[in-house]
XYZ file of N, CA and C in Angstrom:
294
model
N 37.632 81.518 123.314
C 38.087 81.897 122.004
C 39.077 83.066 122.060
N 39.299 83.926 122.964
C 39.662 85.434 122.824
C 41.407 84.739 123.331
N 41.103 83.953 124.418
C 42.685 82.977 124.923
C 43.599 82.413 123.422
N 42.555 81.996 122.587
C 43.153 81.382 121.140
C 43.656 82.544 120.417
N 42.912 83.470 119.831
C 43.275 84.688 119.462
C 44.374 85.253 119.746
N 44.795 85.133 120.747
C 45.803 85.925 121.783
C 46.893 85.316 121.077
N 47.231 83.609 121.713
C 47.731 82.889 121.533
C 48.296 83.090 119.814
N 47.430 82.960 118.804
C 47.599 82.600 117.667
C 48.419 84.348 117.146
N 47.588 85.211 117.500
C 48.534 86.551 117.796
C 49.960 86.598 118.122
N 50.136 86.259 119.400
C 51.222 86.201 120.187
C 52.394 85.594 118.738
N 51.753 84.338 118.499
C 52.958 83.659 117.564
C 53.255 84.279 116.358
N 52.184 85.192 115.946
C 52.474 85.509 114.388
C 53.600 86.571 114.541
N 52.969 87.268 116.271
C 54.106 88.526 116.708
C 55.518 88.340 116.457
N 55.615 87.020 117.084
C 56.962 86.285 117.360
C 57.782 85.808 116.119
N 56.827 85.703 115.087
C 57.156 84.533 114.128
C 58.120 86.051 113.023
N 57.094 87.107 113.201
C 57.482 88.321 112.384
C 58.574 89.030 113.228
N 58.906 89.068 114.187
C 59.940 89.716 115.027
C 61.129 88.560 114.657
N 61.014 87.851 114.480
C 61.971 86.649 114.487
C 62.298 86.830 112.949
N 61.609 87.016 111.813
C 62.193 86.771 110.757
C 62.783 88.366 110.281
N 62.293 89.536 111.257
C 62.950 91.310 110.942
C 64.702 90.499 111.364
N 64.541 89.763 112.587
C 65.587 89.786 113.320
C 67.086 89.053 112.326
N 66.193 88.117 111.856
C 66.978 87.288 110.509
C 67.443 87.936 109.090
N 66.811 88.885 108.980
C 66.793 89.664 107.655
C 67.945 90.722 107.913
N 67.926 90.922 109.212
C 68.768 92.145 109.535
C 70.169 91.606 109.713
N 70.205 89.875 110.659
C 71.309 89.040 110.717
C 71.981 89.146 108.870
N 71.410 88.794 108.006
C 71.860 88.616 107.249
C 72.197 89.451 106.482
N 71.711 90.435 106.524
C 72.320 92.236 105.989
C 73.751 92.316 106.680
N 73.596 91.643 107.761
C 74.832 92.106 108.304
C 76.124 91.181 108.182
N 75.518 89.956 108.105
C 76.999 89.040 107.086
C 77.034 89.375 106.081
N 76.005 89.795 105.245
C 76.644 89.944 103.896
C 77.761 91.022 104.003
N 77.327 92.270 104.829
C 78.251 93.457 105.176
C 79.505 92.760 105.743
N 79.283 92.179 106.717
C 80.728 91.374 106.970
C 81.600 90.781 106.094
N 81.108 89.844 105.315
C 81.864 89.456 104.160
C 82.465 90.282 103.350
N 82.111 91.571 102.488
C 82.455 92.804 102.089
C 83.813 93.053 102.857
N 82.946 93.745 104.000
C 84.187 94.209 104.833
C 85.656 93.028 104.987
N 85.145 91.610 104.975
C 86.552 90.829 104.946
C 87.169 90.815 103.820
N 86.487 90.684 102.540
C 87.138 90.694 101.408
C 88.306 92.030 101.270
N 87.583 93.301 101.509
C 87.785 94.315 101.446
C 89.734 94.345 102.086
N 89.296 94.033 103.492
C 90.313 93.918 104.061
C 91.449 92.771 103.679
N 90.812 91.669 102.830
C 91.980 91.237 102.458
C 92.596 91.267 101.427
N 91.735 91.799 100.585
C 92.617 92.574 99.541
C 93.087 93.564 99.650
N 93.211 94.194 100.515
C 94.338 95.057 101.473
C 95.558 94.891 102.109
N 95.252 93.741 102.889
C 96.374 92.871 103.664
C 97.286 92.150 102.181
N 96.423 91.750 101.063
C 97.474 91.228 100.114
C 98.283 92.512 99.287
N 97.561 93.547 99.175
C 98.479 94.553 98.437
C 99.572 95.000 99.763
N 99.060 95.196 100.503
C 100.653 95.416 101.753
C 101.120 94.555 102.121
N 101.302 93.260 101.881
C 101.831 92.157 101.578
C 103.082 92.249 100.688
N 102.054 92.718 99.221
C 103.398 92.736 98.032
C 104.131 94.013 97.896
N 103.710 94.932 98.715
C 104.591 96.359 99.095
C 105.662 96.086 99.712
N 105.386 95.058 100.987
C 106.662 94.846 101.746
C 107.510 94.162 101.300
N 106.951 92.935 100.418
C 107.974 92.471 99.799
C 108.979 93.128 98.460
N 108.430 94.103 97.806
C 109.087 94.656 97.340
C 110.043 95.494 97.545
N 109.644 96.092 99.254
C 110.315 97.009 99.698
C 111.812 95.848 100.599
N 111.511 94.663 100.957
C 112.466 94.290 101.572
C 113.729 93.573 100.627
N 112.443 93.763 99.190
C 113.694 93.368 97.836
C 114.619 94.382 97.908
N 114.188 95.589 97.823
C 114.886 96.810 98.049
C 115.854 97.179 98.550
N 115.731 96.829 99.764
C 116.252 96.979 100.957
C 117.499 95.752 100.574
N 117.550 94.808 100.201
C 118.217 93.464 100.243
C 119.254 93.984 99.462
N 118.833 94.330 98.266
C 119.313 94.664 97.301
C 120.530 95.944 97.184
N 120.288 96.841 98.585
C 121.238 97.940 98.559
C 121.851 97.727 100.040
N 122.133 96.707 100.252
C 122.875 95.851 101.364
C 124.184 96.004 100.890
N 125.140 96.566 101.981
C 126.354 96.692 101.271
C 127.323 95.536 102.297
N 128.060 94.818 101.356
C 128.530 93.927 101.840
C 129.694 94.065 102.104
N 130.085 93.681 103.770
C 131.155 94.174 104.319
C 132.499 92.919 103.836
N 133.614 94.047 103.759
C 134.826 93.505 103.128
C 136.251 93.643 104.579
N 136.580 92.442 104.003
C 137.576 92.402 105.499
C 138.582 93.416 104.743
N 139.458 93.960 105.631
C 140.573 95.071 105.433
C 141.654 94.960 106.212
N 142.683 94.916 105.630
C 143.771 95.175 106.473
C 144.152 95.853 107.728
N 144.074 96.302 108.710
C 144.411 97.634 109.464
C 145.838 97.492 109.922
N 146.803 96.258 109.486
C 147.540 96.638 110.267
C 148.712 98.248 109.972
N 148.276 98.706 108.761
C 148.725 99.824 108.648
C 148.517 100.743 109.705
N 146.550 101.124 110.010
C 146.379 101.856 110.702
C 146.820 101.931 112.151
N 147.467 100.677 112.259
C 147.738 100.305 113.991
C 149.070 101.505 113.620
N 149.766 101.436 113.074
C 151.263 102.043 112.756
C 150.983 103.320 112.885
N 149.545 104.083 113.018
C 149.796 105.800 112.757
C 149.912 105.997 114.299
N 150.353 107.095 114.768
C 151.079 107.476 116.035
C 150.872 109.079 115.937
N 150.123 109.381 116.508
C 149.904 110.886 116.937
C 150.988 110.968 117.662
N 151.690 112.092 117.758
C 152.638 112.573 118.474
C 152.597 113.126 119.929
N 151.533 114.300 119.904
C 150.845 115.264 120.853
C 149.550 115.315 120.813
N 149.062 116.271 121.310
C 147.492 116.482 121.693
C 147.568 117.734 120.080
N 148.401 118.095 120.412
C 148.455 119.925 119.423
C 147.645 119.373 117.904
N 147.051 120.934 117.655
C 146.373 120.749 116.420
C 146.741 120.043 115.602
N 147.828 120.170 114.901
C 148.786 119.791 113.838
C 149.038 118.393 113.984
N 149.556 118.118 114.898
C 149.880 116.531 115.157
C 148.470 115.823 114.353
N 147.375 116.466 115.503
C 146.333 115.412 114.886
C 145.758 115.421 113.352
N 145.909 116.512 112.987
C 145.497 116.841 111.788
C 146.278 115.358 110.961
N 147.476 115.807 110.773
C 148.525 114.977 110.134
C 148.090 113.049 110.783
N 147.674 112.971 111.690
C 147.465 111.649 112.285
C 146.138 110.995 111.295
N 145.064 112.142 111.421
C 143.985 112.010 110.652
C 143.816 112.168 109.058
N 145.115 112.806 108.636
C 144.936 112.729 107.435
C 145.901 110.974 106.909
N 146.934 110.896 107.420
C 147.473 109.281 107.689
C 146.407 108.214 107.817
N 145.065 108.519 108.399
C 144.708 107.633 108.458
C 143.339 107.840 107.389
N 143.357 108.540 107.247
C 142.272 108.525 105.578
C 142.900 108.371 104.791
N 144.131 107.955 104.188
C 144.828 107.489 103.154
C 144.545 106.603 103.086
N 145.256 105.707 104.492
C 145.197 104.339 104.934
C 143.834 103.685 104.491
N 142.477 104.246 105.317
C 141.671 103.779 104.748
C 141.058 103.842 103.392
N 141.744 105.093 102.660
C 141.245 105.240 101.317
C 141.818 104.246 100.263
N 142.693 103.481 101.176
C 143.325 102.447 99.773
C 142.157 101.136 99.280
């Protein structure tokens, strides 16, 4: 009888260690789930940040315009000397200011 006891012991041990073990499993998906939601309603608000920000960004894109240079080919520094270049550089901010 004391072998049965044991036995019938042993399982209830098992049966109650087994269902702490389940209770705790499931504390902890539920926590998981939380934590995914959590995170993806995170991932969707920085989602619509970036897209707003790359509207942004799109939006102050400055769009390049072809230009003439053959003016600027025509300016001709003279010398190295201050003056020359000055006058070379101001020739050529006109040029490009048109």
């Amino acid at each position: 009888m004391n072998l049965k006891n044991y036995g019938i012991g042993s399982i209830v041990f098992i049966v109650l260690v087994l269902g702490w073990l389940y209770q705790n499993a499931l504390k902890e998906i539920a926590h998981l789930k939380v934590a995914l939601q959590i995170a993806t309603k995170n991932t969707q608000a920085l989602q619509s940040a970036l897209d707003e920000q790359n509207a942004a960004l799109k939006a102050m894109q400055v769009q390049a315009t072809q230009r003439d240079t053959s003016a600027v080919d025509k300016i001709i520094i003279k010398d190295s000397s201050c003056e020359a270049e000055l006058k070379g550089y101001k020739q050529l901010f006109k040029e490009l200011g048109k």
